[in-house]
Short mmCIF file of C-alpha atoms and ligand atoms in Angstrom, two decimals:
data_model
loop_
_atom_site.label_atom_id
_atom_site.label_comp_id
_atom_site.label_asym_id
_atom_site.label_seq_id
_atom_site.Cartn_x
_atom_site.Cartn_y
_atom_site.Cartn_z
CA UNK A 1 0.00 0.00 0.00
CA UNK A 2 1.25 3.52 -0.90
CA UNK A 3 2.01 5.73 2.12
CA UNK A 4 -0.54 8.55 2.46
CA UNK A 5 0.92 12.02 1.87
CA UNK A 6 -0.53 14.19 4.69
CA UNK A 7 -0.53 17.31 2.48
CA UNK A 8 -2.47 15.49 -0.23
CA UNK A 9 -4.92 14.24 2.37
CA UNK A 10 -5.69 17.80 3.52
CA UNK A 11 -5.90 18.93 -0.12
CA UNK A 12 -8.42 16.15 -0.84
CA UNK A 13 -10.67 17.41 1.96
CA UNK A 14 -10.49 20.94 0.57
CA UNK A 15 -11.29 19.67 -2.91
CA UNK A 16 -14.32 17.74 -1.65
CA UNK A 17 -15.39 20.91 0.20
CA UNK A 18 -15.20 22.91 -3.02
CA UNK A 19 -17.38 20.39 -4.85
CA UNK A 20 -19.94 20.63 -2.05
CA UNK A 21 -19.97 24.46 -2.18
CA UNK A 22 -20.46 24.39 -5.96
CA UNK A 23 -23.36 21.97 -5.50
CA UNK A 24 -24.94 24.21 -2.86
CA UNK A 25 -24.57 27.20 -5.17
CA UNK A 26 -26.71 25.49 -7.75
CA UNK A 27 -24.25 23.77 -10.09
CA UNK A 28 -26.65 20.99 -10.84
CA UNK A 29 -24.86 19.14 -13.66
CA UNK A 30 -23.44 15.96 -12.02
CA UNK A 31 -20.82 15.62 -14.77
CA UNK A 32 -19.42 19.08 -13.97
CA UNK A 33 -19.31 18.26 -10.26
CA UNK A 34 -17.57 14.96 -11.00
CA UNK A 35 -14.97 16.82 -13.06
CA UNK A 36 -14.19 19.15 -10.12
CA UNK A 37 -13.91 16.08 -7.88
CA UNK A 38 -11.49 14.50 -10.36
CA UNK A 39 -9.13 17.44 -11.00
CA UNK A 40 -7.01 18.70 -8.05
CA UNK A 41 -6.65 22.49 -8.39
CA UNK A 42 -3.60 22.65 -6.13
CA UNK A 43 -1.62 20.60 -8.63
CA UNK A 44 -1.94 23.43 -11.18
CA UNK A 45 -0.21 26.18 -9.26
CA UNK A 46 3.18 26.25 -7.52
CA UNK A 47 2.77 29.80 -6.20
CA UNK A 48 0.44 32.73 -6.70
CA UNK A 49 -0.04 36.34 -5.74
CA UNK A 50 -2.92 37.93 -3.92
CA UNK A 51 -3.57 40.83 -6.26
CA UNK A 52 -6.79 41.78 -7.98
CA UNK A 53 -6.74 40.33 -11.51
CA UNK A 54 -8.71 43.27 -12.90
CA UNK A 55 -5.81 45.60 -12.10
CA UNK A 56 -5.23 47.63 -8.99
CA UNK A 57 -2.79 49.09 -6.56
CA UNK A 58 -0.36 46.51 -5.32
CA UNK A 59 1.30 47.17 -2.03
CA UNK A 60 3.44 45.32 0.52
CA UNK A 61 1.78 42.15 1.72
CA UNK A 62 -0.75 42.02 -1.04
CA UNK A 63 2.02 41.41 -3.53
CA UNK A 64 3.64 38.52 -1.64
CA UNK A 65 3.83 35.10 -3.22
CA UNK A 66 1.83 32.33 -1.60
CA UNK A 67 3.64 29.03 -2.10
CA UNK A 68 1.54 25.90 -2.63
CA UNK A 69 2.76 22.52 -1.42
CA UNK A 70 4.40 23.67 1.82
CA UNK A 71 1.89 25.27 4.12
CA UNK A 72 -1.61 23.76 4.16
CA UNK A 73 -3.06 27.25 4.92
CA UNK A 74 -2.54 28.06 1.23
CA UNK A 75 -5.14 25.39 0.42
CA UNK A 76 -7.91 27.57 1.88
CA UNK A 77 -7.12 30.09 -0.85
CA UNK A 78 -6.55 27.53 -3.60
CA UNK A 79 -9.96 25.94 -2.98
CA UNK A 80 -11.81 29.23 -2.42
CA UNK A 81 -14.58 29.13 -5.04
CA UNK A 82 -14.27 32.85 -5.75
CA UNK A 83 -10.52 33.30 -5.86
CA UNK A 84 -8.55 33.70 -9.06
CA UNK A 85 -4.92 32.80 -8.37
CA UNK A 86 -2.69 35.37 -10.04
CA UNK A 87 0.42 33.69 -11.42
CA UNK A 88 1.93 36.25 -13.80
CA UNK A 89 1.92 40.00 -14.33
CA UNK A 90 3.60 43.21 -13.34
CA UNK A 91 3.38 44.00 -9.64
CA UNK A 92 4.61 47.55 -10.28
CA UNK A 93 1.77 48.26 -12.67
CA UNK A 94 -0.74 46.21 -10.70
CA UNK A 95 -1.72 44.35 -13.84
CA UNK A 96 -2.15 40.59 -13.94
CA UNK A 97 -1.45 38.75 -17.20
CA UNK A 98 -2.30 35.23 -16.07
CA UNK A 99 -4.36 33.66 -13.34
CA UNK A 100 -6.03 30.35 -12.60
CA UNK A 101 -9.65 31.47 -12.90
CA UNK A 102 -11.93 31.19 -9.86
CA UNK A 103 -13.59 27.73 -9.63
CA UNK A 104 -17.07 29.25 -9.34
CA UNK A 105 -16.56 31.08 -12.62
CA UNK A 106 -15.02 28.01 -14.28
CA UNK A 107 -18.03 25.92 -13.19
CA UNK A 108 -20.45 28.42 -14.75
CA UNK A 109 -18.50 28.36 -18.01
CA UNK A 110 -18.40 24.57 -18.12
CA UNK A 111 -22.19 24.48 -17.73
CA UNK A 112 -22.59 27.11 -20.48
CA UNK A 113 -20.36 25.04 -22.79
CA UNK A 114 -22.58 21.96 -22.44
CA UNK A 115 -19.69 19.55 -22.93
CA UNK A 116 -20.37 15.87 -23.50
CA UNK A 117 -18.31 12.84 -24.52
CA UNK A 118 -17.31 13.02 -28.17
CA UNK A 119 -17.09 16.82 -28.37
CA UNK A 120 -13.90 18.48 -29.60
CA UNK A 121 -12.85 21.66 -27.84
CA UNK A 122 -10.44 24.53 -28.46
CA UNK A 123 -9.51 26.76 -25.52
CA UNK A 124 -7.78 30.12 -25.87
CA UNK A 125 -5.66 30.92 -22.78
CA UNK A 126 -4.28 27.65 -21.35
CA UNK A 127 -2.78 29.39 -18.31
CA UNK A 128 -2.20 26.64 -15.75
CA UNK A 129 -4.10 23.99 -17.73
CA UNK A 130 -6.77 23.57 -14.99
CA UNK A 131 -9.75 24.51 -17.17
CA UNK A 132 -8.43 22.30 -19.99
CA UNK A 133 -8.11 19.37 -17.57
CA UNK A 134 -11.73 19.78 -16.42
CA UNK A 135 -12.89 19.90 -20.03
CA UNK A 136 -10.90 16.76 -20.85
CA UNK A 137 -12.74 14.90 -18.07
CA UNK A 138 -16.09 16.17 -19.38
CA UNK A 139 -15.48 15.15 -23.01
CA UNK A 140 -13.97 11.86 -21.86
CA UNK A 141 -10.85 12.14 -24.03
CA UNK A 142 -7.83 14.38 -23.35
CA UNK A 143 -6.86 14.21 -27.04
CA UNK A 144 -10.15 15.97 -27.92
CA UNK A 145 -8.98 19.13 -26.10
CA UNK A 146 -6.54 21.67 -27.54
CA UNK A 147 -5.52 24.77 -25.62
CA UNK A 148 -3.43 27.72 -26.83
CA UNK A 149 -1.20 29.84 -24.60
CA UNK A 150 0.80 32.90 -25.70
CA UNK A 151 3.30 32.72 -22.81
CA UNK A 152 5.77 29.94 -23.65
CA UNK A 153 6.84 29.40 -20.02
CA UNK A 154 3.23 29.03 -18.85
CA UNK A 155 2.51 26.62 -21.72
CA UNK A 156 5.51 24.49 -20.74
CA UNK A 157 4.38 24.41 -17.08
CA UNK A 158 0.86 23.45 -18.16
CA UNK A 159 2.21 20.56 -20.26
CA UNK A 160 4.26 19.31 -17.33
CA UNK A 161 1.35 19.50 -14.88
CA UNK A 162 -1.13 17.84 -17.23
CA UNK A 163 1.32 15.01 -18.01
CA UNK A 164 1.86 14.40 -14.27
CA UNK A 165 -1.88 13.87 -13.88
CA UNK A 166 -2.12 11.49 -16.84
CA UNK A 167 -3.61 14.17 -19.11
CA UNK A 168 -0.58 14.60 -21.37
CA UNK A 169 -2.69 13.96 -24.47
CA UNK A 170 -4.27 17.43 -24.14
CA UNK A 171 -2.69 19.52 -26.91
CA UNK A 172 -1.02 22.59 -25.35
CA UNK A 173 0.00 24.87 -28.21
CA UNK A 174 2.30 27.88 -27.72
CA UNK A 175 1.12 30.83 -29.78
CA UNK A 176 -1.36 33.66 -30.24
CA UNK A 177 -4.81 32.19 -29.77
CA UNK A 178 -6.25 34.74 -32.22
CA UNK A 179 -5.21 32.33 -34.95
CA UNK A 180 -6.98 29.40 -33.27
CA UNK A 181 -5.37 26.08 -34.16
CA UNK A 182 -6.35 25.10 -37.68
CA UNK A 183 -4.85 21.61 -37.75
CA UNK A 184 -7.19 20.44 -34.99
CA UNK A 185 -10.36 21.88 -36.58
CA UNK A 186 -13.30 21.58 -36.74
CA UNK A 187 -14.20 22.13 -33.08
CA UNK A 188 -17.61 21.67 -31.49
CA UNK A 189 -16.76 24.30 -28.90
CA UNK A 190 -14.34 27.22 -28.84
CA UNK A 191 -13.90 28.89 -25.47
CA UNK A 192 -11.75 31.85 -24.54
CA UNK A 193 -10.67 32.04 -20.90
CA UNK A 194 -9.15 35.49 -21.38
CA UNK A 195 -10.78 38.91 -21.89
CA UNK A 196 -11.18 39.41 -25.65
CA UNK A 197 -11.49 42.52 -27.80
CA UNK A 198 -13.37 40.63 -30.53
CA UNK A 199 -14.48 37.16 -31.57
CA UNK A 200 -11.43 36.21 -33.67
CA UNK A 201 -12.40 35.22 -37.24
CA UNK A 202 -10.30 32.02 -36.94
CA UNK A 203 -12.48 30.74 -34.08
CA UNK A 204 -15.57 30.98 -36.25
CA UNK A 205 -13.82 29.52 -39.30
CA UNK A 206 -12.60 26.55 -37.24
CA UNK A 207 -16.02 25.86 -35.70
CA UNK A 208 -18.26 23.00 -36.83
CA UNK A 209 -21.62 24.18 -38.33
CA UNK A 210 -23.53 23.27 -35.16
CA UNK A 211 -20.75 24.51 -32.86
CA UNK A 212 -20.73 27.23 -30.20
CA UNK A 213 -18.24 29.89 -29.18
CA UNK A 214 -18.09 31.18 -25.59
CA UNK A 215 -16.18 34.46 -25.26
CA UNK A 216 -15.63 36.92 -22.39
CA UNK A 217 -15.89 40.00 -24.59
CA UNK A 218 -14.82 43.45 -23.49
CA UNK A 219 -17.68 45.93 -22.92
CA UNK A 220 -16.46 48.98 -21.02
CA UNK A 221 -14.81 47.87 -17.79
CA UNK A 222 -15.88 44.22 -17.92
CA UNK A 223 -15.90 41.06 -20.02
CA UNK A 224 -19.48 39.78 -20.04
CA UNK A 225 -19.63 36.36 -21.67
CA UNK A 226 -21.36 35.88 -25.01
CA UNK A 227 -22.46 32.48 -26.29
CA UNK A 228 -22.63 32.44 -30.09
CA UNK A 229 -23.27 30.11 -33.01
CA UNK A 230 -23.02 30.47 -36.79
CA UNK A 231 -26.14 32.15 -38.09
CA UNK A 232 -27.49 32.47 -41.64
CA UNK A 233 -28.67 36.00 -40.79
CA UNK A 234 -25.15 37.29 -40.19
CA UNK A 235 -23.68 36.02 -43.49
CA UNK A 236 -20.41 34.11 -44.02
CA UNK A 237 -18.14 34.34 -41.01
CA UNK A 238 -20.88 35.81 -38.82
CA UNK A 239 -22.24 34.53 -35.51
CA UNK A 240 -25.18 35.40 -33.31
CA UNK A 241 -26.34 34.61 -29.81
CA UNK A 242 -26.80 36.15 -26.41
CA UNK A 243 -25.12 37.48 -23.30
CA UNK A 244 -24.96 34.79 -20.64
CA UNK A 245 -23.14 36.23 -17.63
CA UNK A 246 -21.04 38.99 -16.13
CA UNK A 247 -17.29 38.52 -15.67
CA UNK A 248 -13.91 40.21 -15.62
CA UNK A 249 -10.78 38.55 -17.04
CA UNK A 250 -7.15 39.40 -17.72
CA UNK A 251 -6.80 41.10 -21.09
CA UNK A 252 -5.86 39.19 -24.22
CA UNK A 253 -2.41 39.93 -25.63
CA UNK A 254 -1.08 39.53 -29.18
CA UNK A 255 -3.19 40.42 -32.20
CA UNK A 256 -6.08 41.72 -30.06
CA UNK A 257 -3.93 43.85 -27.71
CA UNK A 258 -5.18 47.43 -27.46
CA UNK A 259 -8.26 46.49 -29.50
CA UNK A 260 -10.94 47.45 -26.99
CA UNK A 261 -13.52 49.86 -28.37
CA UNK A 262 -13.53 51.55 -24.94
CA UNK A 263 -10.22 53.28 -24.19
CA UNK A 264 -8.76 52.16 -20.89
CA UNK A 265 -7.41 55.04 -18.85
CA UNK A 266 -4.35 54.23 -16.72
CA UNK A 267 -5.07 54.07 -13.02
CA UNK A 268 -3.16 56.81 -11.15
CA UNK A 269 -1.16 54.25 -9.16
CA UNK A 270 0.08 52.68 -12.38
CA UNK A 271 0.98 56.09 -13.83
CA UNK A 272 2.91 56.98 -10.65
CA UNK A 273 0.49 59.82 -9.86
CA UNK A 274 -1.03 60.44 -6.42
CA UNK A 275 -4.55 59.06 -5.93
CA UNK A 276 -7.22 61.51 -7.13
CA UNK A 277 -9.46 63.48 -4.78
CA UNK A 278 -12.71 61.60 -4.21
CA UNK A 279 -16.08 63.24 -3.58
CA UNK A 280 -19.30 61.49 -2.65
CA UNK A 281 -22.70 62.80 -3.66
CA UNK A 282 -26.17 61.46 -2.97
CA UNK A 283 -28.06 60.14 -5.98
CA UNK A 284 -31.26 62.04 -6.88
CA UNK A 285 -33.95 60.56 -4.58
CA UNK A 286 -36.10 59.17 -7.44
CA UNK A 287 -33.13 57.22 -8.83
CA UNK A 288 -31.95 56.03 -5.41
CA UNK A 289 -35.46 54.83 -4.57
CA UNK A 290 -35.89 52.90 -7.82
CA UNK A 291 -32.43 51.31 -7.53
CA UNK A 292 -33.19 50.35 -3.96
CA UNK A 293 -36.32 48.50 -5.03
CA UNK A 294 -34.45 46.32 -7.51
CA UNK A 295 -33.89 42.63 -7.22
CA UNK A 296 -30.17 42.36 -6.34
CA UNK A 297 -29.80 39.58 -8.89
CA UNK A 298 -30.48 42.02 -11.73
CA UNK A 299 -27.65 44.28 -10.64
CA UNK A 300 -25.31 41.39 -10.01
CA UNK A 301 -26.09 40.04 -13.47
CA UNK A 302 -23.98 42.87 -14.91
CA UNK A 303 -26.87 44.26 -16.91
CA UNK A 304 -26.30 47.87 -15.85
CA UNK A 305 -22.55 47.66 -16.53
CA UNK A 306 -23.31 46.32 -20.01
CA UNK A 307 -25.91 49.03 -20.61
CA UNK A 308 -23.42 51.78 -19.69
CA UNK A 309 -20.91 50.41 -22.17
CA UNK A 310 -23.53 50.31 -24.94
CA UNK A 311 -24.54 53.91 -24.30
CA UNK A 312 -21.25 55.73 -23.80
CA UNK A 313 -17.81 55.23 -25.38
CA UNK A 314 -16.20 56.52 -22.18
CA UNK A 315 -17.42 53.57 -20.13
CA UNK A 316 -14.44 51.87 -18.54
CA UNK A 317 -12.54 51.26 -15.35
CA UNK A 318 -10.90 54.70 -15.27
CA UNK A 319 -13.93 56.78 -16.21
CA UNK A 320 -17.65 56.13 -16.40
CA UNK A 321 -18.32 52.94 -14.51
CA UNK A 322 -20.98 51.03 -12.63
CA UNK A 323 -18.61 50.70 -9.69
CA UNK A 324 -14.92 51.08 -8.85
CA UNK A 325 -12.64 48.16 -9.66
CA UNK A 326 -12.83 47.10 -6.02
CA UNK A 327 -15.13 48.19 -3.21
CA UNK A 328 -12.80 50.83 -1.83
CA UNK A 329 -10.89 51.78 -4.95
CA UNK A 330 -8.76 52.08 -6.91
CA UNK A 331 -10.47 54.67 -9.05
CA UNK A 332 -9.52 56.49 -12.22
CA UNK A 333 -8.09 59.96 -12.62
CA UNK A 334 -11.42 61.57 -13.50
CA UNK A 335 -14.60 59.59 -13.35
CA UNK A 336 -18.01 58.84 -11.90
CA UNK A 337 -19.13 55.59 -10.32
CA UNK A 338 -22.19 54.28 -8.57
CA UNK A 339 -21.65 52.85 -5.11
CA UNK A 340 -24.85 51.82 -3.41
CA UNK A 341 -27.07 54.89 -3.36
CA UNK A 342 -24.18 57.34 -3.77
CA UNK A 343 -22.22 58.75 -6.63
CA UNK A 344 -18.46 58.64 -6.32
CA UNK A 345 -16.77 61.38 -8.31
CA UNK A 346 -13.01 61.48 -8.75
CA UNK A 347 -10.59 64.08 -10.02
CA UNK A 348 -11.09 67.68 -10.92
CA UNK A 349 -11.68 67.38 -14.71
CA UNK A 350 -15.13 66.60 -15.99
CA UNK A 351 -16.21 64.52 -12.98
CA UNK A 352 -19.43 66.53 -12.52
CA UNK A 353 -20.44 66.16 -16.16
CA UNK A 354 -19.72 62.41 -16.00
CA UNK A 355 -21.79 62.13 -12.82
CA UNK A 356 -24.74 63.83 -14.56
CA UNK A 357 -24.34 61.44 -17.50
CA UNK A 358 -24.27 58.47 -15.14
CA UNK A 359 -27.52 59.58 -13.53
CA UNK A 360 -29.13 60.06 -16.97
CA UNK A 361 -28.07 56.56 -18.09
CA UNK A 362 -29.22 55.02 -14.81
CA UNK A 363 -32.68 56.55 -15.38
CA UNK A 364 -32.77 55.22 -18.95
CA UNK A 365 -31.87 51.72 -17.75
CA UNK A 366 -34.53 51.84 -15.04
CA UNK A 367 -37.08 53.10 -17.61
CA UNK A 368 -36.31 50.03 -19.74
CA UNK A 369 -37.35 47.95 -16.73
CA UNK A 370 -33.80 47.15 -15.48
CA UNK A 371 -33.56 44.25 -17.95
CA UNK A 372 -31.64 41.17 -16.92
CA UNK A 373 -28.36 40.54 -18.76
CA UNK A 374 -29.74 37.50 -20.56
CA UNK A 375 -32.29 39.67 -22.39
CA UNK A 376 -29.49 41.26 -24.45
CA UNK A 377 -28.99 39.58 -27.83
CA UNK A 378 -26.02 40.13 -30.11
CA UNK A 379 -24.91 39.43 -33.69
CA UNK A 380 -21.52 39.78 -35.38
CA UNK A 381 -21.00 40.47 -39.09
CA UNK A 382 -17.50 40.30 -40.50
CA UNK A 383 -16.06 43.53 -41.86
CA UNK A 384 -12.65 44.88 -42.86
CA UNK A 385 -10.43 45.75 -39.92
CA UNK A 386 -10.77 49.36 -38.74
CA UNK A 387 -10.42 51.32 -35.51
CA UNK A 388 -12.65 49.81 -32.79
CA UNK A 389 -15.35 52.12 -31.37
CA UNK A 390 -18.87 52.29 -30.02
CA UNK A 391 -21.02 54.00 -32.67
CA UNK A 392 -22.42 57.17 -31.06
CA UNK A 393 -24.79 58.87 -30.48
CA UNK A 394 -26.75 55.99 -29.03
CA UNK A 395 -30.45 55.63 -28.26
CA UNK A 396 -31.96 54.57 -24.96
CA UNK A 397 -33.60 51.38 -26.25
CA UNK A 398 -31.05 50.42 -28.95
CA UNK A 399 -30.09 48.72 -31.16
CA UNK A 400 -26.50 49.54 -30.28
CA UNK A 401 -23.59 49.10 -32.67
CA UNK A 402 -19.98 48.36 -31.76
CA UNK A 403 -17.27 48.28 -34.40
CA UNK A 404 -14.64 45.77 -33.36
CA UNK A 405 -11.34 44.71 -34.90
CA UNK A 406 -12.96 42.30 -37.38
CA UNK A 407 -16.72 42.57 -36.84
CA UNK A 408 -19.64 44.92 -36.66
CA UNK A 409 -21.52 43.91 -33.51
CA UNK A 410 -25.18 44.76 -33.07
CA UNK A 411 -26.82 44.42 -29.65
CA UNK A 412 -30.58 44.40 -29.17
CA UNK A 413 -32.90 43.94 -26.25
CA UNK A 414 -35.31 40.99 -26.52
CA UNK A 415 -38.86 41.25 -25.23
CA UNK A 416 -39.26 40.02 -21.67
CA UNK A 417 -40.48 36.51 -21.09
C1 SAM B 1 -7.20 33.83 -17.02
S1 SAM B 1 -5.80 33.06 -17.71
C2 SAM B 1 -6.47 31.51 -18.23
C3 SAM B 1 -6.74 30.56 -17.12
C4 SAM B 1 -6.62 29.13 -17.58
N1 SAM B 1 -7.68 28.74 -18.47
C5 SAM B 1 -6.51 28.21 -16.39
O1 SAM B 1 -7.33 27.30 -16.23
O2 SAM B 1 -5.56 28.36 -15.61
C6 SAM B 1 -5.62 33.82 -19.28
C7 SAM B 1 -4.45 33.26 -20.07
O3 SAM B 1 -4.54 33.74 -21.40
C8 SAM B 1 -3.24 33.90 -21.89
N2 SAM B 1 -3.28 34.73 -23.09
C9 SAM B 1 -3.33 36.08 -23.19
N3 SAM B 1 -3.37 36.45 -24.48
C10 SAM B 1 -3.35 35.32 -25.22
C11 SAM B 1 -3.36 35.04 -26.60
N4 SAM B 1 -3.39 36.01 -27.51
N5 SAM B 1 -3.33 33.75 -27.00
C12 SAM B 1 -3.27 32.74 -26.10
N6 SAM B 1 -3.24 32.95 -24.77
C13 SAM B 1 -3.29 34.21 -24.34
C14 SAM B 1 -2.51 34.51 -20.71
O4 SAM B 1 -1.10 34.36 -20.83
C15 SAM B 1 -3.10 33.73 -19.56
O5 SAM B 1 -2.33 32.62 -19.24
#
């Protein structure tokens, strides 16, 4: 009999605990739960940093490395359902470039992907290889999963970790995922686990006719996920579908770098500037009252954040935003944010004008009935590459048009029910 490794024993208990939490949170698909029970997350990360993946001020302790495999305390963090483990990035700039995504988020995406034995999958953003491993369990064949990673060192680590767990047949390709991986096509599913500026044309070209693409796609400060399939209405190379959930990811590098239609203003900490002055102002009572009466699930669904991005090209983490990047900052050099029933205004510049605009857009969203995120539909038509932008002026009830690197995206609001 093999001697029991005490560290592995503790890790096993944490892993079982994670599966139980996911079940309690409503992950009902038994196959997804079995995959989490089969794949040990702690084997995918040697060390990680406790910094916010969406970018932020990194100071002292927050930037320390947590080493996995020595101290069992680290396992609390590794098996926290809501914690992304940051493994690469610039501490000075407070920007993460790679993380092992939070298990709760990964579980949602696996359910959205509807994976089943026999399906072939392409992932963009291998990172640690954890997500790819879970998908391999779900499709029942590691060789049916290909994952692309732009960072050669991360790709090599992922190969090593997957091989150690008997999943060496997963194809880990080093390269820019914008090009997909043509020699493994067609795929039944293409999934990006990185914040994208567009749906890359290669992903659509390499998709089987009945396939689906799941993409965290930049809209203002966030990457809400869109689930798309080829559609006759959008012509060759087009796709259509819907918004499925709110999320924030690290930003895609390579061909898509700098391709967001919403300019990202540098946070003062990153630019070496002192933090901006912050003022708080009460929301007009009618708006505060209507927001207060909302079902929290609507707000959490990211619907308002999406709406802001569709209405104003300045929407983003450093400017016009549904909320600061974290609860108590950091905030941009000149901007307006909603926090509870208050407005947070930063910087001297046009903070007051932005605050007035934020109130106007909040009223418009409430007048539309505070629609849930999943009522927003979207279609992508291929077009020659031009400068990405939100087409303005916009109307309160849409449709809204976003010109992306390779597509014209139209967003509409479906009738309720
Ligand atoms: C959030 S992490 C992915 C997490 C990963 N799926 C896991 O389970 O650990 C995003 C990854 O995308 C990678 N990435 C960024 N731009 C890329 C690109 N153009 N092509 C492929 N990978 C890219 C980053 O290096 C990073 O490792």
